[in-house]
Coordinates of C-alpha atoms and ligand atoms in Angstrom, one line a residue:
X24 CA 16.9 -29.5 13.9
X25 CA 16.0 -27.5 11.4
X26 CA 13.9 -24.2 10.7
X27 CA 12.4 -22.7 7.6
X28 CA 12.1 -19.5 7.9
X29 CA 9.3 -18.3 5.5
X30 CA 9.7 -14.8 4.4
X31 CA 6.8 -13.2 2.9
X32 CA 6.7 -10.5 0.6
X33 CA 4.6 -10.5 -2.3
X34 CA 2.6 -13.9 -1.6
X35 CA 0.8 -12.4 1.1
X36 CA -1.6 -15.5 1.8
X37 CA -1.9 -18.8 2.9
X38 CA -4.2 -20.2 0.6
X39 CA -1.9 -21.3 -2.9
X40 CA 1.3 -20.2 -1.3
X41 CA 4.8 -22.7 -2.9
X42 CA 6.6 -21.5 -0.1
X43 CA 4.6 -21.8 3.2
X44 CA 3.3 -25.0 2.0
X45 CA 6.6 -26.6 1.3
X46 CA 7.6 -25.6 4.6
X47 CA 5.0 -26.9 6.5
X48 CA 4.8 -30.5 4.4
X49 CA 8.6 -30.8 4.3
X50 CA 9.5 -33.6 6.3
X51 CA 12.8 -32.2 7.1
X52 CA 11.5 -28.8 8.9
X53 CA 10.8 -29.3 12.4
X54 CA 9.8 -25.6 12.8
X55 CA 8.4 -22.7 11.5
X56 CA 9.9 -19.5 11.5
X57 CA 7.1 -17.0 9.6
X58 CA 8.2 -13.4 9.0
X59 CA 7.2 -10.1 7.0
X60 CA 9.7 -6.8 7.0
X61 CA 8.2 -3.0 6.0
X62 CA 10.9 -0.4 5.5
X63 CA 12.5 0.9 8.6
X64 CA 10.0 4.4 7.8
X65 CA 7.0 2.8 8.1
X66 CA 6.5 5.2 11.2
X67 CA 6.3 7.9 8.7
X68 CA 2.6 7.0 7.4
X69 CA 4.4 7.2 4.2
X70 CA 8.0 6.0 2.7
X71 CA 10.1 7.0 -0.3
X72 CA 8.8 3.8 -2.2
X73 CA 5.2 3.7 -0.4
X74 CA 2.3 6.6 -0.8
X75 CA -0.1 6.6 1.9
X76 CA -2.9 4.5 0.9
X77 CA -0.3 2.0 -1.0
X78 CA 1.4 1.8 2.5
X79 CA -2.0 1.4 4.8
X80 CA -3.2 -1.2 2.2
X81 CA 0.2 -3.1 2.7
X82 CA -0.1 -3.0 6.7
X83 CA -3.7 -4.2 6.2
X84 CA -2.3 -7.2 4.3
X85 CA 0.0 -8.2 6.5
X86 CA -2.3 -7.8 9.5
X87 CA -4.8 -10.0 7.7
X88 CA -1.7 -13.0 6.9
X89 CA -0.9 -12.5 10.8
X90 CA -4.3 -13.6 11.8
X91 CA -4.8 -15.8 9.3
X92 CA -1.4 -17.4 9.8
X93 CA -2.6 -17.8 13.5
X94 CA -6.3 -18.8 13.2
X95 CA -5.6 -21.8 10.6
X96 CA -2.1 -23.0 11.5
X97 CA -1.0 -21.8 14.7
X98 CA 2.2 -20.3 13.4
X99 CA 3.4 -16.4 14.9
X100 CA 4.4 -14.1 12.1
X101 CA 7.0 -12.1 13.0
X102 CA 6.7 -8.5 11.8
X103 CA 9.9 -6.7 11.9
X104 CA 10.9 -3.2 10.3
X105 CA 14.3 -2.2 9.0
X106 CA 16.9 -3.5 6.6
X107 CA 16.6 -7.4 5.3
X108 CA 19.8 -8.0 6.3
X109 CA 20.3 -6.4 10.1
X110 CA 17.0 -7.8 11.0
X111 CA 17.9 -10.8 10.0
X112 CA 21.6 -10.9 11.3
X113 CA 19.3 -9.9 14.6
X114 CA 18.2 -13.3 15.0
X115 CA 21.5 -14.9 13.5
X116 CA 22.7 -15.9 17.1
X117 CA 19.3 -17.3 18.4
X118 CA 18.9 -19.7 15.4
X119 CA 22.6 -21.3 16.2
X120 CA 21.6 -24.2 17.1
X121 CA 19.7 -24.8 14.1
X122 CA 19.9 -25.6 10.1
X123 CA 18.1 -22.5 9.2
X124 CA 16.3 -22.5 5.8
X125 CA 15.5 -19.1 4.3
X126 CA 12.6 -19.5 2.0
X127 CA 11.5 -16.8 -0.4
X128 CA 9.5 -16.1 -3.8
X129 CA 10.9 -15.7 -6.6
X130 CA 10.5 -12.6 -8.4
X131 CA 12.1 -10.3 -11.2
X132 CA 12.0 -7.1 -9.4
X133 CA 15.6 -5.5 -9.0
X134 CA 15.1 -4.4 -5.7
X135 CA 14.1 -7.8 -4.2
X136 CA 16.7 -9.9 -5.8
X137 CA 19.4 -7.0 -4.7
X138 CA 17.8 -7.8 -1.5
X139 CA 18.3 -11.4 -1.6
X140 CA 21.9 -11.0 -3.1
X141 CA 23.2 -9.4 -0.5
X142 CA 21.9 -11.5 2.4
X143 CA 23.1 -14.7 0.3
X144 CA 26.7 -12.6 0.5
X145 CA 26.6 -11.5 3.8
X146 CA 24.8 -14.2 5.9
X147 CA 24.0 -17.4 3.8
X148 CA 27.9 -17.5 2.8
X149 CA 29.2 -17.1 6.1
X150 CA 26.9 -19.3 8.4
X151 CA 27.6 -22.5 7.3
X152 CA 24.4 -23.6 9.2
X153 CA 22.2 -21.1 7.0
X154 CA 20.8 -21.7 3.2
X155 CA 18.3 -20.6 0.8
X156 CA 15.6 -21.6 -1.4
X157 CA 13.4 -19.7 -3.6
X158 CA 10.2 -20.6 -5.5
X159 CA 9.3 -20.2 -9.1
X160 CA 5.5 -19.6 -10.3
X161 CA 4.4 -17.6 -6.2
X162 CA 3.2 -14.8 -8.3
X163 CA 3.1 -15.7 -11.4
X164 CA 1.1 -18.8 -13.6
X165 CA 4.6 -19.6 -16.0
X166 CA 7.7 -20.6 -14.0
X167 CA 9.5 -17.3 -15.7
X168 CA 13.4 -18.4 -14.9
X169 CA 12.5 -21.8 -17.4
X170 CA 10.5 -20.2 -19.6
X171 CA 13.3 -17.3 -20.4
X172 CA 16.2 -19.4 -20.2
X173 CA 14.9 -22.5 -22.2
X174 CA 16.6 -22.3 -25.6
X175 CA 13.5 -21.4 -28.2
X176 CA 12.3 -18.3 -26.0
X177 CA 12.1 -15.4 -27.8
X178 CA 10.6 -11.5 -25.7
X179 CA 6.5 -12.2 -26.2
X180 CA 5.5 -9.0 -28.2
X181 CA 1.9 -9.4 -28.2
X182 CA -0.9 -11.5 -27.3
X183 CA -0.6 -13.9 -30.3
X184 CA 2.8 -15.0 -28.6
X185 CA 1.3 -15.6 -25.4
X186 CA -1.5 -17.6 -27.0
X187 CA 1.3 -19.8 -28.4
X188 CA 3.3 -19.7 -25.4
X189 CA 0.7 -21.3 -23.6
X190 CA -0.3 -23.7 -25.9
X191 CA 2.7 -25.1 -25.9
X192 CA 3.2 -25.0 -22.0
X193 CA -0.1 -26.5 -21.1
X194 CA -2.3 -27.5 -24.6
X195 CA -6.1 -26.8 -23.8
X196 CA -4.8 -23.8 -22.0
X197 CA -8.2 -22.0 -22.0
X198 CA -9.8 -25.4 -20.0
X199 CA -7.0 -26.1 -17.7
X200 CA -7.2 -25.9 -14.2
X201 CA -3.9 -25.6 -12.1
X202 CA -2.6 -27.5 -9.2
X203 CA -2.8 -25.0 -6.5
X204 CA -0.6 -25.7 -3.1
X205 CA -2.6 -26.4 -0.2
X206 CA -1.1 -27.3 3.3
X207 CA -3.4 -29.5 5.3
X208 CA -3.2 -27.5 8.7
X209 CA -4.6 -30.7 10.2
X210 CA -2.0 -33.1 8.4
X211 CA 0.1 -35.2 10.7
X212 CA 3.1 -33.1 9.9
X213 CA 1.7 -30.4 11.9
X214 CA 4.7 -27.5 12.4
X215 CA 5.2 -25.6 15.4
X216 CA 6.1 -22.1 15.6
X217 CA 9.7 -20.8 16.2
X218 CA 9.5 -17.6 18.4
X219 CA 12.8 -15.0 18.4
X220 CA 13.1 -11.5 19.8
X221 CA 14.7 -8.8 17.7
X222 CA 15.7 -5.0 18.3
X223 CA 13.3 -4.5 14.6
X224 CA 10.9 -6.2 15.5
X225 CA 7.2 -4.1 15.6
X226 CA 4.2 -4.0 16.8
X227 CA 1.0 -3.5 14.5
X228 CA -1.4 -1.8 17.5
X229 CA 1.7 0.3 17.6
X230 CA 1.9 1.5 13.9
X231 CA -1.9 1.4 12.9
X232 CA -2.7 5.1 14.3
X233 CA 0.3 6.3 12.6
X234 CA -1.3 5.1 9.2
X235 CA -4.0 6.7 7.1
X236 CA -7.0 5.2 7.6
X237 CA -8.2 2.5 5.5
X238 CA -9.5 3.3 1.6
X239 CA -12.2 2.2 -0.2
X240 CA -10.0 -0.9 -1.0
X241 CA -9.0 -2.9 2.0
X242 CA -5.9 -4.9 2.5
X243 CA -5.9 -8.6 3.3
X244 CA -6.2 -12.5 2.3
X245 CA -10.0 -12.0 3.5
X246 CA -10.8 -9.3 1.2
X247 CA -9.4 -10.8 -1.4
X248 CA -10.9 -13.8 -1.4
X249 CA -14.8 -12.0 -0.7
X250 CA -14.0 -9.9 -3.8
X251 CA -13.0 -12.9 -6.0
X252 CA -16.7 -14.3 -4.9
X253 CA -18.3 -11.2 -5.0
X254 CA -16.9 -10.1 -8.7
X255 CA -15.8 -13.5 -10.2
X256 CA -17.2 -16.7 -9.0
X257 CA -20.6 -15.7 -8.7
X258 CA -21.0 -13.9 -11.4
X259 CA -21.0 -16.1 -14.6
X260 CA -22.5 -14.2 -17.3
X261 CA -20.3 -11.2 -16.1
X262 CA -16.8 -13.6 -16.6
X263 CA -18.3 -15.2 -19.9
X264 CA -18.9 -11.8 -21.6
X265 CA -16.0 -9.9 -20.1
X266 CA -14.3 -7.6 -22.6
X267 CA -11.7 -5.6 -21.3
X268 CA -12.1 -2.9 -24.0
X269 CA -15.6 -2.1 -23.6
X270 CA -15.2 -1.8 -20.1
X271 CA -16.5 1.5 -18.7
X272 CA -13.5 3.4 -17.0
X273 CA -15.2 5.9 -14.8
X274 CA -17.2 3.0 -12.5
X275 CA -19.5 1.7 -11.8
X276 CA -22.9 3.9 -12.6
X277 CA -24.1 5.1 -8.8
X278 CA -20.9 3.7 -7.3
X279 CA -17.5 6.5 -8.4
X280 CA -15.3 4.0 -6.4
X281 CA -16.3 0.9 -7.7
X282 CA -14.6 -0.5 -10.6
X283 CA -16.4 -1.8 -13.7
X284 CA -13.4 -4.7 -14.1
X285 CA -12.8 -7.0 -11.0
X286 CA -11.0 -4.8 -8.4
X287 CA -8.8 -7.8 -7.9
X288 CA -5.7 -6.1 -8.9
X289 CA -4.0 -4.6 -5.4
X290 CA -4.9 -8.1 -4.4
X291 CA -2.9 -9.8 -7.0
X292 CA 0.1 -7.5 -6.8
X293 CA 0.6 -8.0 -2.8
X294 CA -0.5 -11.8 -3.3
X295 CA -3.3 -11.5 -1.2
X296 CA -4.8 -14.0 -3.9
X297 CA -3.2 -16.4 -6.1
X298 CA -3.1 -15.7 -9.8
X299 CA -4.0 -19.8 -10.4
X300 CA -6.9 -19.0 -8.0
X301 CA -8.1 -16.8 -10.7
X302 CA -7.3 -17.9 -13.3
X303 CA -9.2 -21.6 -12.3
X304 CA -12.3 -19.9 -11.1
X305 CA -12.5 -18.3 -15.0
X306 CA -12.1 -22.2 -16.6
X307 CA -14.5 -23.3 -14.4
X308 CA -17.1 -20.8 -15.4
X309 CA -16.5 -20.9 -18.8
X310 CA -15.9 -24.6 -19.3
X311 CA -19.9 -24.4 -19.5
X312 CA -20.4 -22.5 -22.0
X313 CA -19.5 -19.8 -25.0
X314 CA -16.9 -17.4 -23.7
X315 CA -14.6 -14.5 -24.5
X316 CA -11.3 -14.9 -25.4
X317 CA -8.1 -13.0 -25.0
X318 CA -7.0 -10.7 -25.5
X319 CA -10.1 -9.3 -24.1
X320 CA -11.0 -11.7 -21.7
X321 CA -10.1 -12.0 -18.1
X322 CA -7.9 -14.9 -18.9
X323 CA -6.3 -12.7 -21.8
X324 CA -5.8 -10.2 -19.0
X325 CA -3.6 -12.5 -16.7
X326 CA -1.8 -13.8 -19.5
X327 CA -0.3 -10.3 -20.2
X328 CA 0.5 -10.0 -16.6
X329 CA 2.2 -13.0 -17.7
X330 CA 3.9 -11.1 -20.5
X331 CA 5.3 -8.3 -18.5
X332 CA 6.7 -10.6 -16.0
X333 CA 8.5 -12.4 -18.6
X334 CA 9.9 -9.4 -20.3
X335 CA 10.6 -7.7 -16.8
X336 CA 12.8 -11.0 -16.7
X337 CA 14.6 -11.2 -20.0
X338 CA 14.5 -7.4 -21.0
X339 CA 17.8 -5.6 -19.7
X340 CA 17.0 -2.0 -18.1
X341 CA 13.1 -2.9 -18.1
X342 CA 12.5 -0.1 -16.2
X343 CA 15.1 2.5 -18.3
X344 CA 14.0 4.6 -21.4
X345 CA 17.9 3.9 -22.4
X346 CA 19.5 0.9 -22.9
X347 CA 16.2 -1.1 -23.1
X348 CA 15.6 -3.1 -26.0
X349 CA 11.7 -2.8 -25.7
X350 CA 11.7 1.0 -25.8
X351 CA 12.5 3.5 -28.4
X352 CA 14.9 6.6 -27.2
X353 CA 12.3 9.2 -28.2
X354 CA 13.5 12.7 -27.0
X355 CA 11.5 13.4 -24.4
X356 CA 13.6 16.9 -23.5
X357 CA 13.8 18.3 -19.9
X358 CA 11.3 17.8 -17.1
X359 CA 8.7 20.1 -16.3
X360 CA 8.2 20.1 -12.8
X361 CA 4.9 22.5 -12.9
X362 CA 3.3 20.7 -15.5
X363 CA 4.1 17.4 -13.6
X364 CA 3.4 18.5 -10.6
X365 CA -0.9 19.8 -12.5
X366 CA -0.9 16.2 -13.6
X367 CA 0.0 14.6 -10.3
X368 CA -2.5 16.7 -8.4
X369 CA -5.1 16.7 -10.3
X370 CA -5.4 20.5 -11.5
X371 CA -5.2 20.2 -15.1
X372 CA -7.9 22.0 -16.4
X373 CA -9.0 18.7 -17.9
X374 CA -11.6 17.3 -15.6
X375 CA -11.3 13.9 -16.7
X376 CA -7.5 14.0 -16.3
X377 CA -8.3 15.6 -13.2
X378 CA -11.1 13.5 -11.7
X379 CA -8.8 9.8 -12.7
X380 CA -5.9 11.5 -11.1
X381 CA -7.8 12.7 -7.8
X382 CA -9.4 9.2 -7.4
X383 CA -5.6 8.1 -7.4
X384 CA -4.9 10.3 -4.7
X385 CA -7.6 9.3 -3.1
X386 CA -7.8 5.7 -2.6
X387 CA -4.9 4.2 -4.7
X388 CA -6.5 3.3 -8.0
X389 CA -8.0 4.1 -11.3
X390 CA -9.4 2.1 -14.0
X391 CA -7.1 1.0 -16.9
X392 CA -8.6 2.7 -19.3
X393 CA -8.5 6.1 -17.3
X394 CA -4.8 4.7 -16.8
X395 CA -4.6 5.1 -20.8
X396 CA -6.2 8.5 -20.6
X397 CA -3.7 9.9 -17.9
X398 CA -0.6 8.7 -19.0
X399 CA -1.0 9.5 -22.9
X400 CA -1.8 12.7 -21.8
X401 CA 1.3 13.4 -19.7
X402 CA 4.1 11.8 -22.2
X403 CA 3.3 11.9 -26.1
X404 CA -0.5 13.4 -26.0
X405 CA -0.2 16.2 -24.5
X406 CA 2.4 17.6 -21.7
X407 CA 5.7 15.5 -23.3
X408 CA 7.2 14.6 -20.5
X409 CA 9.5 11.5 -20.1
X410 CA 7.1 8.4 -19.5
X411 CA 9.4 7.8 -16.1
X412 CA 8.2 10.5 -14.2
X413 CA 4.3 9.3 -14.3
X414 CA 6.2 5.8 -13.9
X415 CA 7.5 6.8 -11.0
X416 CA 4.3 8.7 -9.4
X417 CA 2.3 5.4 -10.5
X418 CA 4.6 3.4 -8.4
X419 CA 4.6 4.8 -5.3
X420 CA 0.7 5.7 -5.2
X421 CA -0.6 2.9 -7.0
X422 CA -2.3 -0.1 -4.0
X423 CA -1.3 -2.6 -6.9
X424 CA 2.2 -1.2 -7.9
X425 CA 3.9 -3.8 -9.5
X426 CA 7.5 -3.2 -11.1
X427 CA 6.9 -5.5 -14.2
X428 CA 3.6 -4.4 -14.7
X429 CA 3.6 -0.7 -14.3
X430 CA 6.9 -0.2 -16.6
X431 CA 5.4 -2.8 -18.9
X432 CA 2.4 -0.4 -19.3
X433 CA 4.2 2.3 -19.3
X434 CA 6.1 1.6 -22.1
X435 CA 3.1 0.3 -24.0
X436 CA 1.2 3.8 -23.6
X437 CA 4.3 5.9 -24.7
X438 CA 3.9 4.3 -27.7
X439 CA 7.8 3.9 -27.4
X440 CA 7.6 -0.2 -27.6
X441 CA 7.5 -3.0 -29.8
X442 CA 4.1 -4.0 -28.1
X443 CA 2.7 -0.3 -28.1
X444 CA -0.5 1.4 -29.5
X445 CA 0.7 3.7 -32.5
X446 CA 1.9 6.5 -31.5
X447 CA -0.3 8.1 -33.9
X448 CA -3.3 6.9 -32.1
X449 CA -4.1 10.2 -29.0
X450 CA -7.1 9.9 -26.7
X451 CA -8.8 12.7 -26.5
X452 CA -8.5 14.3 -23.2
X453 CA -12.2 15.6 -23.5
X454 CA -14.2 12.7 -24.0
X455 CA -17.8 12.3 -26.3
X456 CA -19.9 9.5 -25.8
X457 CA -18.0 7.6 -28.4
X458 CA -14.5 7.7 -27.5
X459 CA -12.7 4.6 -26.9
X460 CA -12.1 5.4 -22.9
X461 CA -15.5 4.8 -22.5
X462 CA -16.8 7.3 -20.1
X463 CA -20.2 8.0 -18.4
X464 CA -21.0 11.7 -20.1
X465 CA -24.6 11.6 -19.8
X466 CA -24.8 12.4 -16.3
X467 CA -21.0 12.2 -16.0
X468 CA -21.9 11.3 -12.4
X469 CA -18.1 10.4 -11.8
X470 CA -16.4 13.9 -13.1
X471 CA -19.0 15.4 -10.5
X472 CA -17.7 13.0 -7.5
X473 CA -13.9 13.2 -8.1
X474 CA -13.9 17.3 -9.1
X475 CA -16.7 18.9 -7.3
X476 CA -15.6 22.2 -7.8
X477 CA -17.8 21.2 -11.5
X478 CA -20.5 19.3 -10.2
X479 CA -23.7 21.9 -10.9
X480 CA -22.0 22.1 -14.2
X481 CA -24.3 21.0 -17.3
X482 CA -22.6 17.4 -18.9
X483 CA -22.6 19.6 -22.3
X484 CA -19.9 21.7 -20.8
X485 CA -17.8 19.5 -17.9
X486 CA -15.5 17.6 -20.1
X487 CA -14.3 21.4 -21.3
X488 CA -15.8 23.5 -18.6
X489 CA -13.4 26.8 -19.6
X490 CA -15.6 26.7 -23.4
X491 CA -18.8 27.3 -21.1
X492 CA -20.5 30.8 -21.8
X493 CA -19.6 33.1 -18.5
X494 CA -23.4 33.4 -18.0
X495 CA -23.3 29.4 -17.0
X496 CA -20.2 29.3 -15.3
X497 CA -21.6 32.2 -12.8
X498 CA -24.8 30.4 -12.7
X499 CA -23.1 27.2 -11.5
X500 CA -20.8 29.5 -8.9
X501 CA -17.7 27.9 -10.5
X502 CA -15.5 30.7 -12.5
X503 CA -13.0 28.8 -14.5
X504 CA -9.2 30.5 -13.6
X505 CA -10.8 31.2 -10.3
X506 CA -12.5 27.9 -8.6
X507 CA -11.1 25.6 -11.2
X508 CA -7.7 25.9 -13.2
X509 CA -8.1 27.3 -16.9
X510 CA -6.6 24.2 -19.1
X511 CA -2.8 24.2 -18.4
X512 CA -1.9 23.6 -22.3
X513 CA -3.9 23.7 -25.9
X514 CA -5.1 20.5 -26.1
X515 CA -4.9 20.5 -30.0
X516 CA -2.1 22.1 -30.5
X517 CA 0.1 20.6 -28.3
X518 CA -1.2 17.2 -30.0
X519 CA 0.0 18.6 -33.2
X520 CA 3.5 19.7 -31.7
X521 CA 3.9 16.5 -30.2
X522 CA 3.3 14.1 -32.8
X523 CA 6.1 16.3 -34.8
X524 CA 7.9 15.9 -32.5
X525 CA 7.7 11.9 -31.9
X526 CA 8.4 11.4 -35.7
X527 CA 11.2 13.3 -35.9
X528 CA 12.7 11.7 -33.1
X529 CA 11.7 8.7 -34.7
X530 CA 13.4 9.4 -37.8
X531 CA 16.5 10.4 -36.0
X532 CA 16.8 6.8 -34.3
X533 CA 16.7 5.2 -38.0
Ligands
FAD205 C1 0.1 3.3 -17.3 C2 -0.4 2.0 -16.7 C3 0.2 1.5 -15.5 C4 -0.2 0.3 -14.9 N1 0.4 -0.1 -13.7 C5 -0.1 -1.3 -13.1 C6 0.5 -1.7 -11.9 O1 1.4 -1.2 -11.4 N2 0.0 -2.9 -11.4 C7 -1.0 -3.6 -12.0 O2 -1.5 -4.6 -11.4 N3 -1.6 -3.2 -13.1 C8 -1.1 -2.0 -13.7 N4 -1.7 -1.6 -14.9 C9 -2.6 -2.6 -15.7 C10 -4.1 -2.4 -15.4 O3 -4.5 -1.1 -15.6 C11 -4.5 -3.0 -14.1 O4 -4.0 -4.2 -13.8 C12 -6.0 -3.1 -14.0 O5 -6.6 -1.8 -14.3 C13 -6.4 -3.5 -12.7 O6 -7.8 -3.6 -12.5 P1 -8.6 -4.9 -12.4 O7 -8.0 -5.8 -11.4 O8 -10.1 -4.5 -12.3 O9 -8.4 -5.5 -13.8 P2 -9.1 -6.7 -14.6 O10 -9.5 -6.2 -15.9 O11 -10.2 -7.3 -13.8 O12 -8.0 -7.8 -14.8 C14 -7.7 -8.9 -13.9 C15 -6.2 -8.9 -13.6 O13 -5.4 -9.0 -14.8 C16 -4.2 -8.3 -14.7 N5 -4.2 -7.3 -15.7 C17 -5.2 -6.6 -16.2 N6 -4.8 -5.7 -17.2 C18 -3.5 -5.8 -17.3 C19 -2.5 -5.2 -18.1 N7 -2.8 -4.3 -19.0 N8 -1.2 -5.6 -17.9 C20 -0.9 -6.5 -17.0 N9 -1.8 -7.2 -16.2 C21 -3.1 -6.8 -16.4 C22 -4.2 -7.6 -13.3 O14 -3.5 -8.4 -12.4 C23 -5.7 -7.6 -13.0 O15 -6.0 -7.5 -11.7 C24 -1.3 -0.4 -15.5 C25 -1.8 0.1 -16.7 C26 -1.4 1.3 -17.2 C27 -2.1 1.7 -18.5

């Protein structure tokens, strides 16, 4: 008899999911063997790879797959916390009797394929009754492992290549609709549920009060799904005029937690929702009609998820600022914990870096244009510190931290890649009207939500509260230096310094 043991981790769904699909149509599986494993902290409410909110909107995911799992095909996720490869040695002995299949997404992260390696070393190699299976394209649109080994592929620097890429993948790209992979819970092939007992295994009423509680954004399948609706699919003029550039960062006007874009991203990175779920509800609205088209489009958005996950692929040290192809050694000099530490927390001096930064803190996300804003600022804008320490912060904070992504970005905003902005090119910190982040200042309603400390303060004065006259700042009961931090650095100066300093640097590495 056999077993497939479906191991979730970033395809958090059942809707367009390779691997539970070709478990359940296989006609060699007999049984089903769902499971999902958090790090052995999870009791901790947070983890050394998992803030808070990033860790409560993961539980909520995989609560939502447990039902869901359940309700449509009668299948028991097991839920288990510890290491990959006890938990699974764990159940080694009650799955003797069986072929046992282990079936698992494929994906470029380091830290699940070092995962995979040394179960395939430890277990698969050993057991002579146990194998493995992974499967391209859970996460992604391209199947990256043919893509980046067929002979002709070259790293994609920018959205021209992608364009091209495409095109020659799949023709009438912008029209195509994908095949998704649906099981038929009511096919004849029906699976049954394989049950085990492990020492690891948990209990979600037992972890939940240990959590946060839920943020703005909640986890799950569910969620996902109503937000694709709510945001995508029933909004046609919205999809046919996106433009990702012109999108206001600091939310929606009257809503400070709701984005402008589609939200969809923590529900993409945990694979709450399909990416060719997506990406076919976009043809199908714009198949009508006149349409954006990428780079600013929402199809020109997946497509450079698409990127990142190819170069996260074929880029040695992806995730290094040495020894990576795609990023320029730029001397970056020691860290500076205090300053990091300002940016981290919010306490600037710069309420826009400030009010992007809290609403991080706060419920796990921030617009990507206040995501340009905050991470210019801390590496070549302003503070000069190595773009791996806000990498890092990102990363564990972020609900849709994605390896591939958030390095790929990263590197883009330090100006220290092939695909980069110019270096040359710094936000502002202290928004107008006009600047290219594209905030709210009239009534700079979202500055006054996120850093209330400034919210009697006149919008003349809040983007650069410490220039207002004394009279005003008493008037408003907020004393800069005393109820809100004085800037921590010259803005202008420091942007002079800096841009020195990355063209020296530059010139060194010629
Ligand atoms: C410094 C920095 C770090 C980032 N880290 C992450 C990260 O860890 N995880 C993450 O999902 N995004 C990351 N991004 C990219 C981007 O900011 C978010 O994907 C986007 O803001 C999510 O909001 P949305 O779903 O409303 O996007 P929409 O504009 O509605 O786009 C739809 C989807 O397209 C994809 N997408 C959009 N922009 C990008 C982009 N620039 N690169 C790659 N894919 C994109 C996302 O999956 C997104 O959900 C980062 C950007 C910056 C500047």
């Amino acid at each position: 008899m056999q077993v497939a043991v479906v191991w979730f981790r970033n395809a958090l769904r059942i809707h367009d999911n390779p691997v539970l699909s070709w478990a359940y149509e296989s006609e060699n599986v007999d049984l089903v063997l769902p499971m999902y494993i958090f790090d052995g902290k999870i009791h901790q409410r947070s983890t050394q790879t998992m803030a808070e909110h990033r860790l409560r909107f993961q539980f909520d995911c995989v609560e939502n797959l447990q039902q869901n799992l359940k309700n449509k095909f009668d299948l028991n996720l097991h839920i288990f916390s510890g290491d990959c490869l006890e938990v699974l040695e764990s159940i080694r002995e009650q799955l003797r009797s069986f072929e046992v299949l282990l079936l698992s997404e494929y994906s470029t992260n380091p830290r699940d394929k070092k995962q995979l390696e040394i179960i395939e070393k430890n277990l698969i190699s050993t057991n002579q009754n146990w194998s493995a299976k992974s499967f391209p394209s859970s996460q992604t649109i391209l199947d990256i492992e043919a893509i980046v080994s067929s002979p002709e592929y070259k790293p994609p620097k920018s959205m021209k290549d992608m364009v091209r890429l495409f095109k020659k993948e799949f023709g009438d790209y912008e029209n195509i609709i994908f095949e998704t992979n649906e099981p038929n819970p009511s096919s004849l092939k029906r699976k049954k549920s394989l049950s085990v007992n492990s020492k690891y295994q948990v209990s979600l009423d037992q972890i939940r009060p240990l959590l946060s509680t839920s943020g703005y954004f909640l986890g799950g399948e569910n969620e996902a799904i109503a937000r694709l609706e709510k945001k995508v699919t029933s909004q046609h003029d919205y999809v046919k005029s996106f433009n990702k550039p012109k999108s206001i960062s600091t939310n929606v006007q009257g809503n400070p937690m709701e984005p402008t874009t589609t939200g969809l991203s923590p529900y993409i990175s945990t694979g709450c929702l399909s990416i060719r779920r997506l990406w076919n509800s976009c043809s199908e609205i714009q198949q009508s009609s006149e349409h954006t088209v990428p780079p600013v489009s929402l199809h020109g958005q997946i497509m450079f998820r698409e990127m990142f996950y190819l170069l996260s692929r074929s880029v040695e040290n992806w995730d290094q600022d040495s020894g990576n192809s795609q990023c320029k050694e730029i001397e970056w000099g020691e860290l500076d914990q205090a300053l990091l530490d300002s940016w981290d927390s919010g306490q600037t001096g710069f309420p826009l870096i400030d009010a992007m930064m809290r609403q991080l803190n706060a419920t796990g996300w921030m617009h990507h244009l206040g995501r340009h804003a905050v991470s210019c600022f801390l590496t070549r804008g302003q503070l000069w510190q190595n773009w791996t320490h806000g990498r890092d912060i990102f990363e564990r904070k972020l609900i849709d931290s994605d390896w591939a992504l958030n390095n790929g970005n990263w590197l883009w905003l330090a100006g220290v890649a092939p695909f980069s902005m110019p270096y040359y090119r710094i936000y502002n910190p202290c928004p107008d009207s006009k600047s290219s982040l594209n905030v709210e200042t009239k009534d700079a309603e979202f500055i006054r939500y996120w850093v209330p400390e400034l919210s009697e303060f006149p919008s003349k004065y809040i983007f650069e509260p410490h220039l207002a006259p004394l009279h005003i700042q008493e008037s408003v009961g907020c004393l800069i230096g005393r109820d809100y931090p004085t800037p921590i650095i010259d803005r202008k100066e420091s942007r002079k310094k800096n841009l020195q300093l990355f063209k020296l640097s530059l010139e060194k590495l010629r």
